[in-house]
PDB file of C-alpha atoms in Angstrom:
ATOM      1  CA  UNK A   1      -7.461  -8.556  27.163  1.00 65.00           C
ATOM      2  CA  UNK A   2      -7.741 -11.024  24.561  1.00 81.00           C
ATOM      3  CA  UNK A   3      -3.761 -11.814  22.544  1.00 92.00           C
ATOM      4  CA  UNK A   4      -4.086  -9.402  20.593  1.00 96.00           C
ATOM      5  CA  UNK A   5      -1.612  -8.875  16.964  1.00 98.00           C
ATOM      6  CA  UNK A   6       0.500  -5.690  16.615  1.00 98.00           C
ATOM      7  CA  UNK A   7       0.076  -4.413  13.273  1.00 98.00           C
ATOM      8  CA  UNK A   8       2.389  -1.564  11.991  1.00 98.00           C
ATOM      9  CA  UNK A   9       2.303   0.451   8.680  1.00 96.00           C
ATOM     10  CA  UNK A  10       5.291   1.601   8.511  1.00 95.00           C
ATOM     11  CA  UNK A  11       5.117   4.794   5.746  1.00 89.00           C
ATOM     12  CA  UNK A  12       7.608   6.780   4.300  1.00 84.00           C
ATOM     13  CA  UNK A  13       5.878   9.828   6.012  1.00 86.00           C
ATOM     14  CA  UNK A  14       4.059   8.465   8.987  1.00 92.00           C
ATOM     15  CA  UNK A  15       3.723   5.280  11.432  1.00 95.00           C
ATOM     16  CA  UNK A  16       1.104   3.916  13.166  1.00 97.00           C
ATOM     17  CA  UNK A  17       0.967   1.004  15.528  1.00 98.00           C
ATOM     18  CA  UNK A  18      -1.934  -0.643  17.143  1.00 97.00           C
ATOM     19  CA  UNK A  19      -3.464  -3.929  18.500  1.00 97.00           C
ATOM     20  CA  UNK A  20      -5.980  -5.715  16.451  1.00 97.00           C
ATOM     21  CA  UNK A  21      -7.824  -8.398  18.235  1.00 95.00           C
ATOM     22  CA  UNK A  22      -9.226 -11.287  16.447  1.00 93.00           C
ATOM     23  CA  UNK A  23     -11.859  -9.900  15.220  1.00 92.00           C
ATOM     24  CA  UNK A  24     -10.771  -7.387  13.149  1.00 94.00           C
ATOM     25  CA  UNK A  25     -10.540  -4.613  15.324  1.00 94.00           C
ATOM     26  CA  UNK A  26      -7.617  -1.733  16.558  1.00 95.00           C
ATOM     27  CA  UNK A  27      -7.518  -0.543  19.807  1.00 92.00           C
ATOM     28  CA  UNK A  28      -4.496   2.248  21.526  1.00 93.00           C
ATOM     29  CA  UNK A  29      -3.865   3.113  17.320  1.00 95.00           C
ATOM     30  CA  UNK A  30      -0.892   5.244  17.254  1.00 96.00           C
ATOM     31  CA  UNK A  31       1.017   7.083  15.412  1.00 96.00           C
ATOM     32  CA  UNK A  32       4.846   8.863  15.043  1.00 95.00           C
ATOM     33  CA  UNK A  33       7.180  10.216  11.916  1.00 95.00           C
ATOM     34  CA  UNK A  34       8.083   7.738  10.178  1.00 94.00           C
ATOM     35  CA  UNK A  35      12.018   9.679  10.317  1.00 94.00           C
ATOM     36  CA  UNK A  36      11.842   8.447  13.969  1.00 96.00           C
ATOM     37  CA  UNK A  37      12.944   5.050  12.840  1.00 96.00           C
ATOM     38  CA  UNK A  38      14.569   5.988   9.608  1.00 95.00           C
ATOM     39  CA  UNK A  39      17.052   8.811  11.387  1.00 95.00           C
ATOM     40  CA  UNK A  40      17.761   6.300  14.196  1.00 95.00           C
ATOM     41  CA  UNK A  41      21.577   4.587  14.289  1.00 94.00           C
ATOM     42  CA  UNK A  42      19.674   1.065  14.459  1.00 96.00           C
ATOM     43  CA  UNK A  43      17.002   1.071  13.287  1.00 96.00           C
ATOM     44  CA  UNK A  44      15.461  -2.128  13.051  1.00 97.00           C
ATOM     45  CA  UNK A  45      16.141  -1.636  17.596  1.00 97.00           C
ATOM     46  CA  UNK A  46      14.153   1.437  16.980  1.00 97.00           C
ATOM     47  CA  UNK A  47      11.076  -0.323  15.901  1.00 98.00           C
ATOM     48  CA  UNK A  48      11.367  -2.827  18.962  1.00 98.00           C
ATOM     49  CA  UNK A  49      12.088   0.417  21.098  1.00 97.00           C
ATOM     50  CA  UNK A  50       8.025   1.716  19.596  1.00 98.00           C
ATOM     51  CA  UNK A  51       6.620  -1.568  19.736  1.00 98.00           C
ATOM     52  CA  UNK A  52       8.104  -2.240  23.368  1.00 97.00           C
ATOM     53  CA  UNK A  53       6.712   1.650  24.421  1.00 97.00           C
ATOM     54  CA  UNK A  54       3.772   0.308  22.585  1.00 97.00           C
ATOM     55  CA  UNK A  55       2.681  -2.154  25.007  1.00 96.00           C
ATOM     56  CA  UNK A  56       3.748  -0.854  28.607  1.00 95.00           C
ATOM     57  CA  UNK A  57       1.982   2.465  28.199  1.00 96.00           C
ATOM     58  CA  UNK A  58      -1.864   0.580  26.448  1.00 95.00           C
ATOM     59  CA  UNK A  59      -0.912  -2.838  29.007  1.00 94.00           C
ATOM     60  CA  UNK A  60      -0.737  -5.304  26.502  1.00 94.00           C
ATOM     61  CA  UNK A  61       0.251  -8.332  27.574  1.00 89.00           C
ATOM     62  CA  UNK A  62      -0.503 -11.800  25.374  1.00 94.00           C
ATOM     63  CA  UNK A  63       0.951 -10.310  21.715  1.00 96.00           C
ATOM     64  CA  UNK A  64       0.299 -13.076  19.462  1.00 96.00           C
ATOM     65  CA  UNK A  65       2.522 -11.630  16.289  1.00 98.00           C
ATOM     66  CA  UNK A  66       3.859  -9.121  14.685  1.00 98.00           C
ATOM     67  CA  UNK A  67       2.616  -7.703  11.368  1.00 98.00           C
ATOM     68  CA  UNK A  68       4.971  -5.044   9.259  1.00 98.00           C
ATOM     69  CA  UNK A  69       3.676  -3.347   5.848  1.00 97.00           C
ATOM     70  CA  UNK A  70       6.359  -1.332   4.239  1.00 95.00           C
ATOM     71  CA  UNK A  71       6.703   0.861   1.235  1.00 90.00           C
ATOM     72  CA  UNK A  72       8.581  -1.669  -0.453  1.00 90.00           C
ATOM     73  CA  UNK A  73       8.914  -5.392  -2.422  1.00 93.00           C
ATOM     74  CA  UNK A  74       9.482  -8.019  -0.016  1.00 96.00           C
ATOM     75  CA  UNK A  75      11.598 -11.965  -0.379  1.00 96.00           C
ATOM     76  CA  UNK A  76       9.181 -14.846  -0.113  1.00 95.00           C
ATOM     77  CA  UNK A  77       9.932 -15.102   3.514  1.00 96.00           C
ATOM     78  CA  UNK A  78       7.904 -12.329   4.332  1.00 96.00           C
ATOM     79  CA  UNK A  79      11.130 -11.301   5.999  1.00 97.00           C
ATOM     80  CA  UNK A  80      13.731  -9.776   4.455  1.00 97.00           C
ATOM     81  CA  UNK A  81      13.035  -5.969   2.529  1.00 96.00           C
ATOM     82  CA  UNK A  82      13.142  -5.634  -0.954  1.00 95.00           C
ATOM     83  CA  UNK A  83      14.530  -2.080  -0.678  1.00 91.00           C
ATOM     84  CA  UNK A  84      12.689   1.340   1.527  1.00 87.00           C
ATOM     85  CA  UNK A  85      13.061   3.212  -1.368  1.00 81.00           C
ATOM     86  CA  UNK A  86      10.492   5.968   0.194  1.00 81.00           C
ATOM     87  CA  UNK A  87      12.135   5.603   3.407  1.00 89.00           C
ATOM     88  CA  UNK A  88      15.905   7.006   3.506  1.00 90.00           C
ATOM     89  CA  UNK A  89      17.396   8.616   6.526  1.00 91.00           C
ATOM     90  CA  UNK A  90      19.447  12.076   6.947  1.00 92.00           C
ATOM     91  CA  UNK A  91      21.967  11.030   4.368  1.00 91.00           C
ATOM     92  CA  UNK A  92      19.742  10.365   1.484  1.00 89.00           C
ATOM     93  CA  UNK A  93      20.363   6.322   1.847  1.00 90.00           C
ATOM     94  CA  UNK A  94      18.174   3.443   1.797  1.00 91.00           C
ATOM     95  CA  UNK A  95      17.529   1.946   5.243  1.00 93.00           C
ATOM     96  CA  UNK A  96      16.130  -1.385   4.729  1.00 94.00           C
ATOM     97  CA  UNK A  97      17.559  -3.431   1.085  1.00 94.00           C
ATOM     98  CA  UNK A  98      18.291  -6.290   1.247  1.00 96.00           C
ATOM     99  CA  UNK A  99      18.160  -6.422   5.277  1.00 96.00           C
ATOM    100  CA  UNK A 100      16.470  -9.160   7.491  1.00 97.00           C
ATOM    101  CA  UNK A 101      14.133  -6.899   9.421  1.00 96.00           C
ATOM    102  CA  UNK A 102      12.125 -10.142  10.822  1.00 97.00           C
ATOM    103  CA  UNK A 103      15.187 -11.115  13.123  1.00 97.00           C
ATOM    104  CA  UNK A 104      15.701  -8.560  15.200  1.00 96.00           C
ATOM    105  CA  UNK A 105      12.588  -8.467  16.753  1.00 97.00           C
ATOM    106  CA  UNK A 106      11.467 -11.739  16.827  1.00 97.00           C
ATOM    107  CA  UNK A 107      15.036 -12.376  19.020  1.00 96.00           C
ATOM    108  CA  UNK A 108      13.324  -9.372  21.066  1.00 96.00           C
ATOM    109  CA  UNK A 109      10.250  -9.657  21.874  1.00 96.00           C
ATOM    110  CA  UNK A 110       9.580 -14.196  21.179  1.00 96.00           C
ATOM    111  CA  UNK A 111       6.018 -14.305  19.009  1.00 97.00           C
ATOM    112  CA  UNK A 112       6.175 -14.991  15.568  1.00 97.00           C
ATOM    113  CA  UNK A 113       6.995 -11.750  13.459  1.00 98.00           C
ATOM    114  CA  UNK A 114       6.019 -11.207   9.986  1.00 98.00           C
ATOM    115  CA  UNK A 115       7.171  -8.564   6.443  1.00 98.00           C
ATOM    116  CA  UNK A 116       4.878  -7.586   3.963  1.00 97.00           C
ATOM    117  CA  UNK A 117       4.019  -4.534   1.006  1.00 95.00           C
ATOM    118  CA  UNK A 118       1.739  -2.812   3.099  1.00 94.00           C
ATOM    119  CA  UNK A 119      -0.247  -2.182  -0.823  1.00 95.00           C
ATOM    120  CA  UNK A 120      -0.837  -6.135   0.377  1.00 96.00           C
ATOM    121  CA  UNK A 121      -1.635  -6.034   3.314  1.00 97.00           C
ATOM    122  CA  UNK A 122      -4.224  -2.962   2.525  1.00 96.00           C
ATOM    123  CA  UNK A 123      -5.853  -4.885  -0.663  1.00 97.00           C
ATOM    124  CA  UNK A 124      -5.947  -8.099   2.037  1.00 97.00           C
ATOM    125  CA  UNK A 125      -8.495  -5.440   4.246  1.00 97.00           C
ATOM    126  CA  UNK A 126     -10.302  -4.574   1.792  1.00 97.00           C
ATOM    127  CA  UNK A 127     -11.008  -8.407   0.284  1.00 97.00           C
ATOM    128  CA  UNK A 128     -11.968  -9.136   4.807  1.00 96.00           C
ATOM    129  CA  UNK A 129     -14.133  -5.928   4.815  1.00 95.00           C
ATOM    130  CA  UNK A 130     -15.870  -5.688   1.408  1.00 96.00           C
ATOM    131  CA  UNK A 131     -16.455  -9.656   1.634  1.00 96.00           C
ATOM    132  CA  UNK A 132     -14.417 -10.318  -1.022  1.00 97.00           C
ATOM    133  CA  UNK A 133     -13.207 -13.458  -0.344  1.00 96.00           C
ATOM    134  CA  UNK A 134     -14.354 -15.817  -2.222  1.00 96.00           C
ATOM    135  CA  UNK A 135     -13.597 -14.298  -5.144  1.00 98.00           C
ATOM    136  CA  UNK A 136     -11.530 -15.802  -8.501  1.00 98.00           C
ATOM    137  CA  UNK A 137      -9.194 -12.499  -8.832  1.00 98.00           C
ATOM    138  CA  UNK A 138      -9.266  -9.436  -6.565  1.00 98.00           C
ATOM    139  CA  UNK A 139      -6.599  -6.745  -8.431  1.00 98.00           C
ATOM    140  CA  UNK A 140      -6.131  -3.390  -5.986  1.00 98.00           C
ATOM    141  CA  UNK A 141      -4.929  -0.242  -6.865  1.00 97.00           C
ATOM    142  CA  UNK A 142      -3.570   2.463  -4.867  1.00 95.00           C
ATOM    143  CA  UNK A 143      -1.976   5.864  -6.754  1.00 94.00           C
ATOM    144  CA  UNK A 144      -1.082   7.732  -3.374  1.00 88.00           C
ATOM    145  CA  UNK A 145       2.626   9.676  -3.982  1.00 84.00           C
ATOM    146  CA  UNK A 146       3.862   6.424  -5.720  1.00 88.00           C
ATOM    147  CA  UNK A 147       1.573   3.498  -7.068  1.00 92.00           C
ATOM    148  CA  UNK A 148       1.030   0.598  -5.801  1.00 92.00           C
ATOM    149  CA  UNK A 149      -0.373  -2.503  -6.533  1.00 95.00           C
ATOM    150  CA  UNK A 150      -1.817  -6.624  -5.547  1.00 96.00           C
ATOM    151  CA  UNK A 151      -3.585  -8.924  -6.740  1.00 97.00           C
ATOM    152  CA  UNK A 152      -5.128 -11.570  -4.892  1.00 97.00           C
ATOM    153  CA  UNK A 153      -6.598 -15.224  -6.353  1.00 97.00           C
ATOM    154  CA  UNK A 154      -7.731 -17.527  -5.396  1.00 95.00           C
ATOM    155  CA  UNK A 155      -7.498 -16.374  -1.365  1.00 92.00           C
ATOM    156  CA  UNK A 156      -3.558 -16.193  -1.795  1.00 91.00           C
ATOM    157  CA  UNK A 157      -1.865 -13.002  -2.847  1.00 92.00           C
ATOM    158  CA  UNK A 158       0.633 -13.863  -6.125  1.00 94.00           C
ATOM    159  CA  UNK A 159       4.120 -13.802  -5.002  1.00 93.00           C
ATOM    160  CA  UNK A 160       7.237 -13.289  -7.909  1.00 93.00           C
ATOM    161  CA  UNK A 161       9.295 -15.782  -7.805  1.00 95.00           C
ATOM    162  CA  UNK A 162      11.711 -13.677  -5.221  1.00 94.00           C
ATOM    163  CA  UNK A 163       9.451 -11.352  -4.716  1.00 92.00           C
ATOM    164  CA  UNK A 164       9.985  -8.344  -6.426  1.00 89.00           C
ATOM    165  CA  UNK A 165       6.430  -8.502  -8.306  1.00 91.00           C
ATOM    166  CA  UNK A 166       3.603  -6.135  -9.326  1.00 91.00           C
ATOM    167  CA  UNK A 167       6.335  -3.232  -8.964  1.00 88.00           C
ATOM    168  CA  UNK A 168       3.618  -1.425 -10.677  1.00 90.00           C
ATOM    169  CA  UNK A 169       4.847   1.769 -10.509  1.00 88.00           C
ATOM    170  CA  UNK A 170       8.320   1.543 -12.580  1.00 89.00           C
ATOM    171  CA  UNK A 171       6.560  -0.427 -15.426  1.00 89.00           C
ATOM    172  CA  UNK A 172       7.369   1.397 -17.924  1.00 90.00           C
ATOM    173  CA  UNK A 173       4.944   3.746 -19.691  1.00 85.00           C
ATOM    174  CA  UNK A 174       6.002   4.412 -23.030  1.00 84.00           C
ATOM    175  CA  UNK A 175       7.436   7.623 -25.270  1.00 85.00           C
ATOM    176  CA  UNK A 176       8.172   8.348 -20.887  1.00 86.00           C
ATOM    177  CA  UNK A 177      10.839  11.038 -20.348  1.00 88.00           C
ATOM    178  CA  UNK A 178      10.794  11.995 -15.911  1.00 90.00           C
ATOM    179  CA  UNK A 179      12.864  10.668 -14.707  1.00 89.00           C
ATOM    180  CA  UNK A 180      11.859   8.578 -11.864  1.00 86.00           C
ATOM    181  CA  UNK A 181      13.243   8.979  -7.786  1.00 78.00           C
ATOM    182  CA  UNK A 182      13.973   5.194  -8.662  1.00 80.00           C
ATOM    183  CA  UNK A 183      17.029   6.056 -11.490  1.00 82.00           C
ATOM    184  CA  UNK A 184      15.023   4.704 -13.834  1.00 88.00           C
ATOM    185  CA  UNK A 185      12.715   7.194 -16.807  1.00 90.00           C
ATOM    186  CA  UNK A 186       9.324   7.181 -17.687  1.00 89.00           C
ATOM    187  CA  UNK A 187       8.042   5.162 -14.575  1.00 91.00           C
ATOM    188  CA  UNK A 188       4.505   5.118 -14.526  1.00 91.00           C
ATOM    189  CA  UNK A 189       4.185   6.878 -11.594  1.00 90.00           C
ATOM    190  CA  UNK A 190       5.877   9.765 -13.735  1.00 91.00           C
ATOM    191  CA  UNK A 191       2.519  10.216 -15.379  1.00 93.00           C
ATOM    192  CA  UNK A 192       0.231   8.691 -12.837  1.00 94.00           C
ATOM    193  CA  UNK A 193       0.896   9.436  -9.232  1.00 93.00           C
ATOM    194  CA  UNK A 194      -0.122  11.968  -6.650  1.00 93.00           C
ATOM    195  CA  UNK A 195       3.777  13.293  -7.459  1.00 92.00           C
ATOM    196  CA  UNK A 196       1.631  13.926 -11.128  1.00 95.00           C
ATOM    197  CA  UNK A 197      -0.855  15.894  -9.337  1.00 97.00           C
ATOM    198  CA  UNK A 198       1.241  18.137  -7.359  1.00 96.00           C
ATOM    199  CA  UNK A 199       3.449  19.138 -10.138  1.00 96.00           C
ATOM    200  CA  UNK A 200       1.038  20.038 -12.571  1.00 97.00           C
ATOM    201  CA  UNK A 201      -0.157  21.691 -10.169  1.00 97.00           C
ATOM    202  CA  UNK A 202       2.382  24.046  -9.968  1.00 97.00           C
ATOM    203  CA  UNK A 203       3.240  24.265 -12.603  1.00 96.00           C
ATOM    204  CA  UNK A 204      -0.156  25.379 -14.634  1.00 97.00           C
ATOM    205  CA  UNK A 205      -2.529  25.695 -10.948  1.00 97.00           C
ATOM    206  CA  UNK A 206       0.007  26.618  -8.707  1.00 96.00           C
ATOM    207  CA  UNK A 207      -2.005  28.484  -6.442  1.00 96.00           C
ATOM    208  CA  UNK A 208      -4.766  26.057  -5.698  1.00 97.00           C
ATOM    209  CA  UNK A 209      -4.064  24.052  -2.983  1.00 96.00           C
ATOM    210  CA  UNK A 210      -3.772  20.313  -3.742  1.00 95.00           C
ATOM    211  CA  UNK A 211      -7.040  19.077  -2.043  1.00 95.00           C
ATOM    212  CA  UNK A 212      -8.711  20.886  -4.527  1.00 97.00           C
ATOM    213  CA  UNK A 213      -7.182  19.699  -7.730  1.00 97.00           C
ATOM    214  CA  UNK A 214     -10.262  18.220  -8.976  1.00 97.00           C
ATOM    215  CA  UNK A 215     -12.724  20.459  -7.572  1.00 97.00           C
ATOM    216  CA  UNK A 216     -11.935  23.070  -9.777  1.00 97.00           C
ATOM    217  CA  UNK A 217     -10.137  22.059 -12.533  1.00 97.00           C
ATOM    218  CA  UNK A 218     -11.324  18.142 -13.263  1.00 96.00           C
ATOM    219  CA  UNK A 219     -13.254  19.389 -16.452  1.00 96.00           C
ATOM    220  CA  UNK A 220      -9.764  20.636 -17.858  1.00 97.00           C
ATOM    221  CA  UNK A 221      -7.175  19.421 -20.287  1.00 97.00           C
ATOM    222  CA  UNK A 222      -3.490  18.572 -17.915  1.00 97.00           C
ATOM    223  CA  UNK A 223      -6.774  17.511 -15.358  1.00 97.00           C
ATOM    224  CA  UNK A 224      -7.998  14.360 -17.845  1.00 97.00           C
ATOM    225  CA  UNK A 225      -5.358  13.517 -19.310  1.00 96.00           C
ATOM    226  CA  UNK A 226      -3.575  13.063 -16.185  1.00 97.00           C
ATOM    227  CA  UNK A 227      -7.546  10.698 -15.373  1.00 97.00           C
ATOM    228  CA  UNK A 228      -6.258   9.405 -18.514  1.00 96.00           C
ATOM    229  CA  UNK A 229      -2.734   8.482 -17.503  1.00 96.00           C
ATOM    230  CA  UNK A 230      -4.076   6.897 -14.315  1.00 96.00           C
ATOM    231  CA  UNK A 231      -6.892   4.617 -16.010  1.00 97.00           C
ATOM    232  CA  UNK A 232      -4.184   2.882 -18.109  1.00 95.00           C
ATOM    233  CA  UNK A 233      -2.412   1.588 -15.256  1.00 95.00           C
ATOM    234  CA  UNK A 234      -5.596   0.333 -13.878  1.00 97.00           C
ATOM    235  CA  UNK A 235      -7.061  -0.670 -18.051  1.00 97.00           C
ATOM    236  CA  UNK A 236      -3.602  -2.341 -18.177  1.00 95.00           C
ATOM    237  CA  UNK A 237      -4.298  -4.932 -14.864  1.00 97.00           C
ATOM    238  CA  UNK A 238      -7.943  -5.225 -15.629  1.00 98.00           C
ATOM    239  CA  UNK A 239      -6.697  -6.166 -19.641  1.00 98.00           C
ATOM    240  CA  UNK A 240      -3.533  -9.187 -18.322  1.00 97.00           C
ATOM    241  CA  UNK A 241      -5.922 -10.813 -15.053  1.00 98.00           C
ATOM    242  CA  UNK A 242      -8.829 -10.879 -16.157  1.00 98.00           C
ATOM    243  CA  UNK A 243     -10.951  -9.668 -11.888  1.00 98.00           C
ATOM    244  CA  UNK A 244     -13.657 -10.169 -10.291  1.00 98.00           C
ATOM    245  CA  UNK A 245     -13.355  -6.320  -8.199  1.00 98.00           C
ATOM    246  CA  UNK A 246     -10.598  -3.625  -9.040  1.00 98.00           C
ATOM    247  CA  UNK A 247      -9.848  -1.988  -5.855  1.00 98.00           C
ATOM    248  CA  UNK A 248      -9.493   1.208  -6.517  1.00 98.00           C
ATOM    249  CA  UNK A 249      -7.752   3.294  -3.853  1.00 95.00           C
ATOM    250  CA  UNK A 250      -4.613   5.292  -2.389  1.00 93.00           C
ATOM    251  CA  UNK A 251      -4.896   8.944  -1.515  1.00 91.00           C
ATOM    252  CA  UNK A 252      -5.868  10.510  -5.590  1.00 95.00           C
ATOM    253  CA  UNK A 253      -8.331   8.366  -5.483  1.00 95.00           C
ATOM    254  CA  UNK A 254     -10.286   9.134  -2.275  1.00 94.00           C
ATOM    255  CA  UNK A 255      -9.595  12.483  -2.917  1.00 95.00           C
ATOM    256  CA  UNK A 256     -12.602  15.329  -2.583  1.00 95.00           C
ATOM    257  CA  UNK A 257     -14.313  15.657  -6.367  1.00 97.00           C
ATOM    258  CA  UNK A 258     -12.632  12.863  -8.245  1.00 97.00           C
ATOM    259  CA  UNK A 259     -14.765  12.016 -11.723  1.00 97.00           C
ATOM    260  CA  UNK A 260     -14.813   8.644 -11.057  1.00 97.00           C
ATOM    261  CA  UNK A 261     -17.791   7.981 -14.363  1.00 97.00           C
ATOM    262  CA  UNK A 262     -15.054   9.732 -16.522  1.00 97.00           C
ATOM    263  CA  UNK A 263     -11.822   7.553 -14.960  1.00 98.00           C
ATOM    264  CA  UNK A 264     -13.975   4.002 -15.737  1.00 98.00           C
ATOM    265  CA  UNK A 265     -15.298   5.302 -18.834  1.00 98.00           C
ATOM    266  CA  UNK A 266     -11.708   5.899 -19.205  1.00 98.00           C
ATOM    267  CA  UNK A 267     -10.329   2.306 -17.960  1.00 98.00           C
ATOM    268  CA  UNK A 268     -13.395   0.162 -20.065  1.00 98.00           C
ATOM    269  CA  UNK A 269     -12.414   1.934 -23.104  1.00 97.00           C
ATOM    270  CA  UNK A 270      -8.521   0.766 -22.479  1.00 97.00           C
ATOM    271  CA  UNK A 271      -9.018  -2.822 -21.544  1.00 98.00           C
ATOM    272  CA  UNK A 272      -8.392  -5.674 -23.657  1.00 97.00           C
ATOM    273  CA  UNK A 273     -12.342  -6.273 -25.516  1.00 97.00           C
ATOM    274  CA  UNK A 274     -12.387  -9.779 -24.214  1.00 98.00           C
ATOM    275  CA  UNK A 275     -12.008  -9.218 -20.527  1.00 98.00           C
ATOM    276  CA  UNK A 276     -14.173  -6.049 -21.047  1.00 97.00           C
ATOM    277  CA  UNK A 277     -16.992  -8.311 -23.223  1.00 97.00           C
ATOM    278  CA  UNK A 278     -17.694  -9.928 -19.549  1.00 97.00           C
ATOM    279  CA  UNK A 279     -16.494  -6.943 -17.513  1.00 97.00           C
ATOM    280  CA  UNK A 280     -16.509  -6.942 -13.477  1.00 98.00           C
ATOM    281  CA  UNK A 281     -16.318  -4.615 -10.691  1.00 98.00           C
ATOM    282  CA  UNK A 282     -14.972  -0.831  -9.756  1.00 98.00           C
ATOM    283  CA  UNK A 283     -14.506  -0.508  -5.535  1.00 98.00           C
ATOM    284  CA  UNK A 284     -13.180   2.415  -3.970  1.00 97.00           C
ATOM    285  CA  UNK A 285     -11.453   1.252  -1.282  1.00 95.00           C
ATOM    286  CA  UNK A 286     -12.687   4.450   1.683  1.00 90.00           C
ATOM    287  CA  UNK A 287      -9.878   6.400   3.406  1.00 81.00           C
ATOM    288  CA  UNK A 288      -9.754   4.153   6.752  1.00 82.00           C
ATOM    289  CA  UNK A 289      -6.046   5.116   8.591  1.00 82.00           C
ATOM    290  CA  UNK A 290      -5.671   2.187  10.092  1.00 91.00           C
ATOM    291  CA  UNK A 291      -6.344  -0.123   7.438  1.00 95.00           C
ATOM    292  CA  UNK A 292      -2.691  -0.738   7.043  1.00 95.00           C
ATOM    293  CA  UNK A 293      -2.282  -1.536  10.427  1.00 97.00           C
ATOM    294  CA  UNK A 294      -5.266  -4.053  10.592  1.00 97.00           C
ATOM    295  CA  UNK A 295      -4.795  -5.261   6.458  1.00 97.00           C
ATOM    296  CA  UNK A 296      -0.635  -6.119   8.492  1.00 98.00           C
ATOM    297  CA  UNK A 297      -2.823  -8.305  11.090  1.00 97.00           C
ATOM    298  CA  UNK A 298      -4.797  -9.743   8.854  1.00 97.00           C
ATOM    299  CA  UNK A 299      -1.857 -10.356   7.093  1.00 96.00           C
ATOM    300  CA  UNK A 300      -0.335 -12.738  10.202  1.00 97.00           C
ATOM    301  CA  UNK A 301      -3.652 -14.704  11.151  1.00 95.00           C
ATOM    302  CA  UNK A 302      -4.236 -15.921   7.687  1.00 92.00           C
ATOM    303  CA  UNK A 303       0.852 -16.925   7.965  1.00 93.00           C
ATOM    304  CA  UNK A 304      -0.469 -18.502  11.489  1.00 92.00           C
ATOM    305  CA  UNK A 305      -3.252 -20.740   9.522  1.00 86.00           C
ATOM    306  CA  UNK A 306      -0.983 -21.596   7.270  1.00 79.00           C
ATOM    307  CA  UNK A 307       1.797 -22.758   9.420  1.00 75.00           C
ATOM    308  CA  UNK A 308      -0.644 -24.497  11.462  1.00 75.00           C
ATOM    309  CA  UNK A 309      -2.219 -25.996   7.858  1.00 71.00           C
ATOM    310  CA  UNK A 310       1.250 -27.710   7.763  1.00 67.00           C
ATOM    311  CA  UNK A 311       2.125 -28.934  11.192  1.00 60.00           C
TER     312      UNK A 311
END
């Protein structure tokens, strides 16, 4: 077997791991509950055990790098996780907070290890899978349980001073009064997220399964207001970044009968006039469960290439 990159997508619910070849083919994908890591006495050591067990069972001998996506901002060293709010142990404590997660994994496997925000990885996957590498500005917004965003400009992901950029789910929603899990009040994901959609279902449609919400109720006021809230998030980013393509993704946007036409009309209506005089393309991310794993490998290869270029 050729050398591979071990990609890991560590989410709030599931951990996905796979070996990714140089042509971005994922082999031997495996899924387990993230709680196995979150509830471990030594979470990073548990990740090492998972990688070792996976490699042994699948007879993987040549590992070029290990790359992990996490639902958190990551410092610009691409090793240190800032705060995984959605990954907590049984005591409710955040598992990774300002922690260099890569260090011990590197010492165990003696290969380069990269940590990246999971949405950054997914956007890299969507760019490669859809041939968008030559576009100047690509914006990806993924609405699942929460809201994640990534921006790639001239082929490079946007980075803030410390790596805490684009925490889009926690920008203030003007006049918002709903308490957020982050401890603030009125964050936009309190109004535009899978969590909010569940709250709408409980309040107005308790007999409806979550997967049927748009199929049965998209013409009713609660769902129309929800779509408007989601559209506002995209319109803000479109107005700021003037993108070639806006990637629309996440579990909410991939639900059956999501009203794309109504959503796009609302985004266009609320995006700044100057940007809309040029317009942009919409691309809907497909619900490939392996894209976070493959995206992690794409990110690692970019970092390895950059390091070789610097030497």
